[in-house]
Short mmCIF file of C-alpha atoms in Angstrom, two decimals:
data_model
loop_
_atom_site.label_atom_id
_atom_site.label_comp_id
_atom_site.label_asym_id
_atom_site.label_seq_id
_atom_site.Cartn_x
_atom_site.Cartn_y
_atom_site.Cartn_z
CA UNK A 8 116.88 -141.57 295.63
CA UNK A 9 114.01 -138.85 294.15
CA UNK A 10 110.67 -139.71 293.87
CA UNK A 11 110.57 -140.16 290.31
CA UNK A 12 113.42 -143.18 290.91
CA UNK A 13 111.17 -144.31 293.71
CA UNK A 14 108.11 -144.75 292.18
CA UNK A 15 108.88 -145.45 288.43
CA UNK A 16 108.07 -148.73 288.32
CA UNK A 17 105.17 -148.88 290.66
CA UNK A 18 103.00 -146.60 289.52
CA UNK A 19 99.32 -147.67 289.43
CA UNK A 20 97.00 -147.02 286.56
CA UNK A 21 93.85 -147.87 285.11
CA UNK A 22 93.04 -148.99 281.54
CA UNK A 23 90.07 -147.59 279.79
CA UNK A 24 88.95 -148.85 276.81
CA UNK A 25 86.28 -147.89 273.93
CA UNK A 26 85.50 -148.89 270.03
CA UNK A 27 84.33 -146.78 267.34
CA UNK A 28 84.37 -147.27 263.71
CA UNK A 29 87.10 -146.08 261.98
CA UNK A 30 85.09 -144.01 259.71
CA UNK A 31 83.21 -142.12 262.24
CA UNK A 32 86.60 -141.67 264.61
CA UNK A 33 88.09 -140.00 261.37
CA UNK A 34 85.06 -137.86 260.62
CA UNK A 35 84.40 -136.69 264.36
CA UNK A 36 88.42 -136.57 265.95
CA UNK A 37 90.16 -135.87 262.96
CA UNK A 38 91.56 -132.40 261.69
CA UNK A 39 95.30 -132.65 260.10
CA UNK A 40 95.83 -129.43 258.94
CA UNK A 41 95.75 -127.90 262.27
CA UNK A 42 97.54 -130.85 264.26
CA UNK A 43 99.99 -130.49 261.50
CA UNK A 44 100.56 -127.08 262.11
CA UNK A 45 101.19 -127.97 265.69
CA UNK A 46 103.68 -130.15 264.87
CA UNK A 47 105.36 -127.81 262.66
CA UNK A 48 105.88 -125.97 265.46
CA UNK A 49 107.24 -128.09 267.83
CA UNK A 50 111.16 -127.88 267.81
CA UNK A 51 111.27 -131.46 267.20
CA UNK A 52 110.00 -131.17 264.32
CA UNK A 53 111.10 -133.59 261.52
CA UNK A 54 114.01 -135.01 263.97
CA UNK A 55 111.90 -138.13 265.32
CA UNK A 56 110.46 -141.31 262.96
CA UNK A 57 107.26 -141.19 264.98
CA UNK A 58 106.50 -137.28 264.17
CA UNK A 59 105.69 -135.62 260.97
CA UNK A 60 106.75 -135.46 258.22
CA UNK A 61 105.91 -138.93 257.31
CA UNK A 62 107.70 -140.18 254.63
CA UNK A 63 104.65 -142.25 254.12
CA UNK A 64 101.39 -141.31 253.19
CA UNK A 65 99.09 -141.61 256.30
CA UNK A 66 95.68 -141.50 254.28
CA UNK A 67 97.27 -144.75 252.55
CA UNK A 68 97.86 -146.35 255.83
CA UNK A 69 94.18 -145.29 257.79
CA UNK A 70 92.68 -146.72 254.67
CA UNK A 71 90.48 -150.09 254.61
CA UNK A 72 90.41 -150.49 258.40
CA UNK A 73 86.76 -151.15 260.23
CA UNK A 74 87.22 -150.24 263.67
CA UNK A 75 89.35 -148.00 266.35
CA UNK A 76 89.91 -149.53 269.83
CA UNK A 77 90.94 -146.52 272.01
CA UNK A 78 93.05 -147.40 274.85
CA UNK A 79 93.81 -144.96 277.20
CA UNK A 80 96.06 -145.50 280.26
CA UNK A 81 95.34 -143.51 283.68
CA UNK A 82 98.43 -142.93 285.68
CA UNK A 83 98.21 -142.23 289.60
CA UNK A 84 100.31 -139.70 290.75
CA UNK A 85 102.47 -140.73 294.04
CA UNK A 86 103.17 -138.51 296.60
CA UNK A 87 106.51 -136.65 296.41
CA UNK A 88 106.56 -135.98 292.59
CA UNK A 89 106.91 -132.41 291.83
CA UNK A 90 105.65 -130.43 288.81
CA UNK A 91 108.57 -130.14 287.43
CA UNK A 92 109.78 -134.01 286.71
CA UNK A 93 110.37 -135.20 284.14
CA UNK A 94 107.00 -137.34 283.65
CA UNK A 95 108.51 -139.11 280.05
CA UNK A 96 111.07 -140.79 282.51
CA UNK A 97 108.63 -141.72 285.45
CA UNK A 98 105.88 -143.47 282.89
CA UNK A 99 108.76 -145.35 280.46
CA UNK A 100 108.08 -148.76 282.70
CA UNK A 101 104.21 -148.13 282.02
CA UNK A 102 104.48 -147.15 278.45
CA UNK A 103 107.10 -149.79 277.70
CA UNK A 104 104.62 -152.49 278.80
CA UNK A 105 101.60 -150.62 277.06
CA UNK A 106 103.35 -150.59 273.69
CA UNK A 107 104.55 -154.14 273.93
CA UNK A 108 100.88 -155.21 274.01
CA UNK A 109 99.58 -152.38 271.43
CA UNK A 110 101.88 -154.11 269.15
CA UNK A 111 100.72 -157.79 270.20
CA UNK A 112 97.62 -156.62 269.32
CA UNK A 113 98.47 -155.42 265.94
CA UNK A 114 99.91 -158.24 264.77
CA UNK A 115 97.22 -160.39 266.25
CA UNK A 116 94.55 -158.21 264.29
CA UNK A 117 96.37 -157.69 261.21
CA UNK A 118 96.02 -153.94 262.80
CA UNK A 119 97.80 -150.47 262.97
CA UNK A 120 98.77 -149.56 266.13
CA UNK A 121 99.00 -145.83 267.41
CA UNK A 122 101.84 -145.17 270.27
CA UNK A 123 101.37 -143.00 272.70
CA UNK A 124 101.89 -139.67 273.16
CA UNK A 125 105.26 -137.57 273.60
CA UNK A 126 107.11 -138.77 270.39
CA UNK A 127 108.99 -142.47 270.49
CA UNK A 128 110.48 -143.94 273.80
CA UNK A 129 112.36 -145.86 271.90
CA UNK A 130 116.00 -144.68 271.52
CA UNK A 131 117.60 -142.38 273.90
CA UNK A 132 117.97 -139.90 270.63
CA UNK A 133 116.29 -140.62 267.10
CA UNK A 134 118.21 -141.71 264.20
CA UNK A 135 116.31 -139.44 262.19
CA UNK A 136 118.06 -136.07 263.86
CA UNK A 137 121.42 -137.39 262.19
CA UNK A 138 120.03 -138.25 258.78
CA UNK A 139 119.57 -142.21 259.58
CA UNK A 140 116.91 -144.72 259.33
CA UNK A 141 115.06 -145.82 261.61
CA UNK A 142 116.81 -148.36 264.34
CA UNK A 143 113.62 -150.27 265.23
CA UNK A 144 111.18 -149.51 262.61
CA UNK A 145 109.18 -152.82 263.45
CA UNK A 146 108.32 -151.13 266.89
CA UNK A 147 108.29 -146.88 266.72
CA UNK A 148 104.57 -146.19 265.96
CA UNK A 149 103.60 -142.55 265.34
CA UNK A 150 101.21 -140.82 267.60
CA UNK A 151 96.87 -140.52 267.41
CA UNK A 152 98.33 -137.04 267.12
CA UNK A 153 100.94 -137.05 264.64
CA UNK A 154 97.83 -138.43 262.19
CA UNK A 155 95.84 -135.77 262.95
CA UNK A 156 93.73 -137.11 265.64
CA UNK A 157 92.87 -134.79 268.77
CA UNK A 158 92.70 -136.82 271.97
CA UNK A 159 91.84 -134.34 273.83
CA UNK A 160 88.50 -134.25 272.35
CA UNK A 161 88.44 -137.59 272.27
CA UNK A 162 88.99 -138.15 275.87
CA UNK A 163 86.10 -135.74 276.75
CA UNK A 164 83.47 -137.26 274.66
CA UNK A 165 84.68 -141.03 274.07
CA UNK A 166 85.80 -141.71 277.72
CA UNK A 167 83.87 -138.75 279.11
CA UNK A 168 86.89 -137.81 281.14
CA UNK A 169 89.54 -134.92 280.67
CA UNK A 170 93.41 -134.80 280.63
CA UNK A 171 94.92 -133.29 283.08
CA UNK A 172 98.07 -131.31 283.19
CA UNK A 173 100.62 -129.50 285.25
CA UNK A 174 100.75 -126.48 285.89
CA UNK A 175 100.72 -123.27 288.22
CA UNK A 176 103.28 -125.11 290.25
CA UNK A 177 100.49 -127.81 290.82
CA UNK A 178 101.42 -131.79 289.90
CA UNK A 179 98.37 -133.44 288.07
CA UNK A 180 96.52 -136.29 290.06
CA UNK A 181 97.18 -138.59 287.26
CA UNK A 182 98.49 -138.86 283.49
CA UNK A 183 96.74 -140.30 280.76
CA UNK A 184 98.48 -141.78 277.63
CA UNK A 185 96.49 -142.66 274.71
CA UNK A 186 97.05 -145.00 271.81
CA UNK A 187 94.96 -147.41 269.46
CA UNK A 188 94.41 -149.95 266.82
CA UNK A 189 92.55 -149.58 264.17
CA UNK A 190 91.32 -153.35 262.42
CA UNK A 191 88.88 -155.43 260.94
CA UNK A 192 88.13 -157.72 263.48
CA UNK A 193 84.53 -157.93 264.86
CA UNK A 194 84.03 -155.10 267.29
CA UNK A 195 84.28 -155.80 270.72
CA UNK A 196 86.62 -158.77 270.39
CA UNK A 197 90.05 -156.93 271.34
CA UNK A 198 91.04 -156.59 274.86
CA UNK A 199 93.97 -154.82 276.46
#
């Protein structure tokens, strides 16, 4: 058994959470043209549902909510797990419960909830690559940065913390995924 199968569904993590107002998140984090253009070249571009292009308009969507609950999800690191995993596999029991309760929280808040990073979990391939809908299009929720959003930044100066990442041979201490919800709801009122 690897580490990866070991350890997948124990890891331990940490939630952090923080509110800004929607407004002020777009102003500050925001610049689509050039997350765009990373996305355009990504070679998975335009063959996933929760990656650009949208064929929606996401100014439409962002439009007439109040506030942004970040959540962002810090994942431990066991022993034993090299830098060359595959780290989508070893988090799927982590982000499968995350998203479960992103989208609890939508519906509860009459929200829109952002998935995590790393495209959709969702399907073992996307629909979209073979020129079909969507097979769970009441679940797949695009990316902070597939709207534009850069969580990097945001991480540094909303949860005063950095991402880490692998490299140089060298396995990060921990992995951070971030998603939110924007809504009307007073502030302070959601909790993960």
């Amino acid at each position: 058994m690897s580490a990866e199968q070991r350890f997948s569904a124990e890891l331990p993590y940490r939630i952090l959470t923080a509110e800004i107002p929607v407004k002020d998140y777009i102003d500050s984090y925001r610049d689509k043209d050039r997350f765009l253009e990373y996305c355009r070249r990504c070679p998975g571009f335009g063959l996933s549902w929760a990656c650009p292009p949208f064929e929606f308009n996401p100014e439409e969507r962002l439009r007439g909510r109040e506030n942004a609950f970040l959540i962002a999800a810090r994942i431990e690191m066991p022993p034993g797990v090299g830098p060359q995993s595959d780290f989508r596999e070893l988090l799927q029991p982590v982000r499968a419960r995350l998203e479960k309760r992103l989208l609890e929280l939508e519906e509860e808040n009459a929200g829109l909830a952002f998935g995590f990073s790393g495209g959709c979990s969702l399907c073992g391939e996307c629909a979209r690559k073979r020129g079909e809908v969507c097979r769970h299009p009441e679940k797949v929720r695009p990316a902070l940065e597939a709207y534009g959003f850069d969580v990097c930044k945001s991480m540094e100066e909303i949860f005063h913390t950095g991402l880490e990442w692998a490299s140089g041979g060298k396995t990060p201490r921990s992995l951070t995924l971030v998603g939110a919800i924007f809504h009307n709801s007073p502030i302070h009122t959601l909790t993960f």
